[in-house]
mmCIF file of C-alpha atoms in Angstrom:
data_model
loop_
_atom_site.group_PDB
_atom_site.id
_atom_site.type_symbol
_atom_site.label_atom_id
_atom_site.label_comp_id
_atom_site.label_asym_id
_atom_site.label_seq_id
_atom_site.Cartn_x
_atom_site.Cartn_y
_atom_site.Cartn_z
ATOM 1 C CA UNK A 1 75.087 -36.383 37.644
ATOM 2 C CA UNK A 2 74.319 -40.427 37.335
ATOM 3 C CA UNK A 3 71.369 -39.409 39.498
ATOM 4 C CA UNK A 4 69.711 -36.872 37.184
ATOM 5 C CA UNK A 5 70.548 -39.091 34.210
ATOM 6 C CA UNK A 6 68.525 -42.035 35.874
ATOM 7 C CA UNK A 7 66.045 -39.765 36.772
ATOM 8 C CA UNK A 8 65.500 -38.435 32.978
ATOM 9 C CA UNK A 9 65.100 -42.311 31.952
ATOM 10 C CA UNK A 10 62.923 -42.506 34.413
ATOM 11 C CA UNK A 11 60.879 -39.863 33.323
ATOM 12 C CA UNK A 12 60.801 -40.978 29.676
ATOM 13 C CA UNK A 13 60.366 -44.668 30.435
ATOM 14 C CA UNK A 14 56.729 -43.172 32.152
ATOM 15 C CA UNK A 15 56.147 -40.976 29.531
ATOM 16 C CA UNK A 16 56.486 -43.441 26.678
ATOM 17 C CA UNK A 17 54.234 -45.710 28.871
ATOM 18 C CA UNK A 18 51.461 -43.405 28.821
ATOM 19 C CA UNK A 19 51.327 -42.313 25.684
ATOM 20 C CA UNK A 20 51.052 -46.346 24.600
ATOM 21 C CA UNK A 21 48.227 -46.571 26.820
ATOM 22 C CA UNK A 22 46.822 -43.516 25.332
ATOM 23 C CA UNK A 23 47.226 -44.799 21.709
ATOM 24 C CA UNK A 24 45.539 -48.074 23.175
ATOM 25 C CA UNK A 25 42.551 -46.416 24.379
ATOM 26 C CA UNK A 26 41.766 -44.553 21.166
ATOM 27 C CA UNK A 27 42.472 -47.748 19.442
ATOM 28 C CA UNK A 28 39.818 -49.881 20.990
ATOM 29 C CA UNK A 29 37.500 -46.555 21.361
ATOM 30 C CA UNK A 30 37.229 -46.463 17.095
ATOM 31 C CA UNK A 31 37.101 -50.422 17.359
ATOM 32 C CA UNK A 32 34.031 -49.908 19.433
ATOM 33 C CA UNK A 33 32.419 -47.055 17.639
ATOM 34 C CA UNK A 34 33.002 -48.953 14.183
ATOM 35 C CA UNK A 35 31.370 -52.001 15.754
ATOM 36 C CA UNK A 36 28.445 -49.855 17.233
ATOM 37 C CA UNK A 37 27.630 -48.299 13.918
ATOM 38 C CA UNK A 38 27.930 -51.664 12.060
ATOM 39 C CA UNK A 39 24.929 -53.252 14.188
ATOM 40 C CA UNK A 40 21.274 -53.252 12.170
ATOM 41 C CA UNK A 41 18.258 -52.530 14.621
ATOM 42 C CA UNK A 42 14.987 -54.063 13.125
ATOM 43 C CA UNK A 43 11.939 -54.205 14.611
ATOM 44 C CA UNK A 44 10.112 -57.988 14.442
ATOM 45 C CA UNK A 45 6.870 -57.905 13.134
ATOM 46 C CA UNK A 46 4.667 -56.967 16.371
ATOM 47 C CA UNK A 47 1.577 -59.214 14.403
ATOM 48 C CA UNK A 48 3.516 -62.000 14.648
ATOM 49 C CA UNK A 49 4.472 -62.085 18.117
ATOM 50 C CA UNK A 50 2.438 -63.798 20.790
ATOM 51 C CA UNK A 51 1.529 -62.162 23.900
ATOM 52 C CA UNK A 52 4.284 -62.437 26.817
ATOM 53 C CA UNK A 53 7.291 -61.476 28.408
ATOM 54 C CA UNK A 54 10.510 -61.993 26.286
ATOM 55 C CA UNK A 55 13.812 -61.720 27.743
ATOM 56 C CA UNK A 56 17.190 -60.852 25.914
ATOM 57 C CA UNK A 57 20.345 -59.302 26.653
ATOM 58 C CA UNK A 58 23.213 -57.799 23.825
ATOM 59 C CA UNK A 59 27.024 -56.879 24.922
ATOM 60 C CA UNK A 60 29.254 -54.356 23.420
ATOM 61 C CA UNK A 61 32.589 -54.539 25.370
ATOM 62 C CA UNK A 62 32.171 -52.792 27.913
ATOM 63 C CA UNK A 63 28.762 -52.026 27.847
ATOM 64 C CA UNK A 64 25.883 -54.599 28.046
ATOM 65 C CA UNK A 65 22.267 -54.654 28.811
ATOM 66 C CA UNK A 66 19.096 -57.438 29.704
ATOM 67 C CA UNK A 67 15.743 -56.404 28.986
ATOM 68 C CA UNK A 68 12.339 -57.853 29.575
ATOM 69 C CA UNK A 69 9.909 -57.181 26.951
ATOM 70 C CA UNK A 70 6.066 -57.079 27.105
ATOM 71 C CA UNK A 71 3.770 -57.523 24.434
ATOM 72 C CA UNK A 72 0.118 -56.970 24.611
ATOM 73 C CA UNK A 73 -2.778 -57.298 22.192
ATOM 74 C CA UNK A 74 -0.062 -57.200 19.525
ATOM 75 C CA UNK A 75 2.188 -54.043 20.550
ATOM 76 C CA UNK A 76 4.955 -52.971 22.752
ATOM 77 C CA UNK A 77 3.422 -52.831 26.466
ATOM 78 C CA UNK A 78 6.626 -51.738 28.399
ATOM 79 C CA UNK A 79 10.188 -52.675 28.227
ATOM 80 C CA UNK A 80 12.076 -53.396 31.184
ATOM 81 C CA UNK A 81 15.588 -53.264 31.850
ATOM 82 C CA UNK A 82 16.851 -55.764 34.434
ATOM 83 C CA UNK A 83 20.404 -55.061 34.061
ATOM 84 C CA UNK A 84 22.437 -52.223 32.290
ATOM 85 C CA UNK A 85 26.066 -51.726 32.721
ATOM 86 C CA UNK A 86 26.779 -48.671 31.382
ATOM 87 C CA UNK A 87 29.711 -46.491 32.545
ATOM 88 C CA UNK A 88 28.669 -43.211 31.499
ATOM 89 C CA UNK A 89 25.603 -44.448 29.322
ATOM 90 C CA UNK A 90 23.127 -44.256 32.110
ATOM 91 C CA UNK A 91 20.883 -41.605 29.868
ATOM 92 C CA UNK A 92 20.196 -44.402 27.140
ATOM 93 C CA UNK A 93 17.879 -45.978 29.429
ATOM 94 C CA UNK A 94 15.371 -43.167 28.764
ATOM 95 C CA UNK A 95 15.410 -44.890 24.880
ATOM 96 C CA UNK A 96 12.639 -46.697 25.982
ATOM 97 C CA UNK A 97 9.635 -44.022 26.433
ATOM 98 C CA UNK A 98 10.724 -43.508 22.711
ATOM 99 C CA UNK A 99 10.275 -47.651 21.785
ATOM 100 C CA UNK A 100 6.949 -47.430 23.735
ATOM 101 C CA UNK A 101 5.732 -44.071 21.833
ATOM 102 C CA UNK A 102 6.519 -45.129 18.260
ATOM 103 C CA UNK A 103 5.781 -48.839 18.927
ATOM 104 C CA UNK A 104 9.356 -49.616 17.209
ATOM 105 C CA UNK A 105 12.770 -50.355 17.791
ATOM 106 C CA UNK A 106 13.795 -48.467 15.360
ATOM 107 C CA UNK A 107 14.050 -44.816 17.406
ATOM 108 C CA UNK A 108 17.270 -42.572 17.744
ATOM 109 C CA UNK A 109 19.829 -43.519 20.019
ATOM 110 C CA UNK A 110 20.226 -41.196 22.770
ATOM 111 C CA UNK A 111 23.088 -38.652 22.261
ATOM 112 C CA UNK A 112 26.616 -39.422 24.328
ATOM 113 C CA UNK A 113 24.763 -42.733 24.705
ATOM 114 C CA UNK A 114 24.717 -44.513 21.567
ATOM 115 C CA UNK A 115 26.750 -47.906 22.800
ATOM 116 C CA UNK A 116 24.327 -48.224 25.371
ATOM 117 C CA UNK A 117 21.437 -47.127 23.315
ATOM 118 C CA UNK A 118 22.196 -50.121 20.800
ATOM 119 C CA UNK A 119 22.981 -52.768 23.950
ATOM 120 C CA UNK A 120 19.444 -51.476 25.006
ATOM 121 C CA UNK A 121 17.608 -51.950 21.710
ATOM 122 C CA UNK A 122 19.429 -54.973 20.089
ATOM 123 C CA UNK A 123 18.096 -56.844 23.478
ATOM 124 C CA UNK A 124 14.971 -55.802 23.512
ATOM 125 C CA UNK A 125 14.916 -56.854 19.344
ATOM 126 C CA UNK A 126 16.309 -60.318 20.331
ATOM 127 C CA UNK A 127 13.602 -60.699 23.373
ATOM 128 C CA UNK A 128 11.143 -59.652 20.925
ATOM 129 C CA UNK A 129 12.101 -62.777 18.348
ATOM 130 C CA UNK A 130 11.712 -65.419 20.792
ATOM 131 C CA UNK A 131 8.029 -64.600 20.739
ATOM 132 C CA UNK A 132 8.068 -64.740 17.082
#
């Protein structure tokens, strides 16, 4: 009898433990998302930068991304990305054939991407003001 009544603590001990990990998870999850949808994209002002290779990076825990940026004759030559951690965000990389086609960082984020999407564009936007 002790035995089954240790055992049922057990039990519920574990079970109370996962479902504060699950409440945990959701928590930061909506902290993320609310921080993701907060961020302003801008493109700079392409006549203003120089010609070059601009490099920046952006981090949304846990996602984060470093870009190298060419400009050429006063437009968006090809973006680069050097490093993209990215769990299941792998898809957002194809953001940039979008950047490169409308000549803007302003383009839609790529669907189940959009963390990575934003890591993507915000450091290509902040490569893209050092040449300013």
């Amino acid at each position: 009898m002790k035995k089954h009544k240790k055992m049922k603590r057990i039990a519920i001990c574990v079970l109370v433990g996962l479902v504060g990990i699950g409440i945990s998870i959701v928590v930061l999850l909506q902290d993320i998302t609310q921080k993701t949808n907060r961020i302003k994209l801008h493109t700079p002002k392409l006549a203003a930068i120089k010609d070059g290779v601009y490099e920046g990076s952006y981090s949304i825990f846990p996602v984060s991304a470093k870009v190298k940026v060419y400009i050429e004759n006063k437009r968006i030559a090809d973006v680069k990305i050097i490093t993209h951690e990215h769990g299941l965000g792998k898809a957002a990389e194809n953001i940039v054939s979008d950047v490169l086609q409308k000549q803007s960082l302003e383009v839609d984020t790529v669907s189940q991407a959009t963390i990575s999407s934003v890591c993507i564009l915000k450091a290509a936007e902040q490569a893209m003001e050092k040449g300013e």
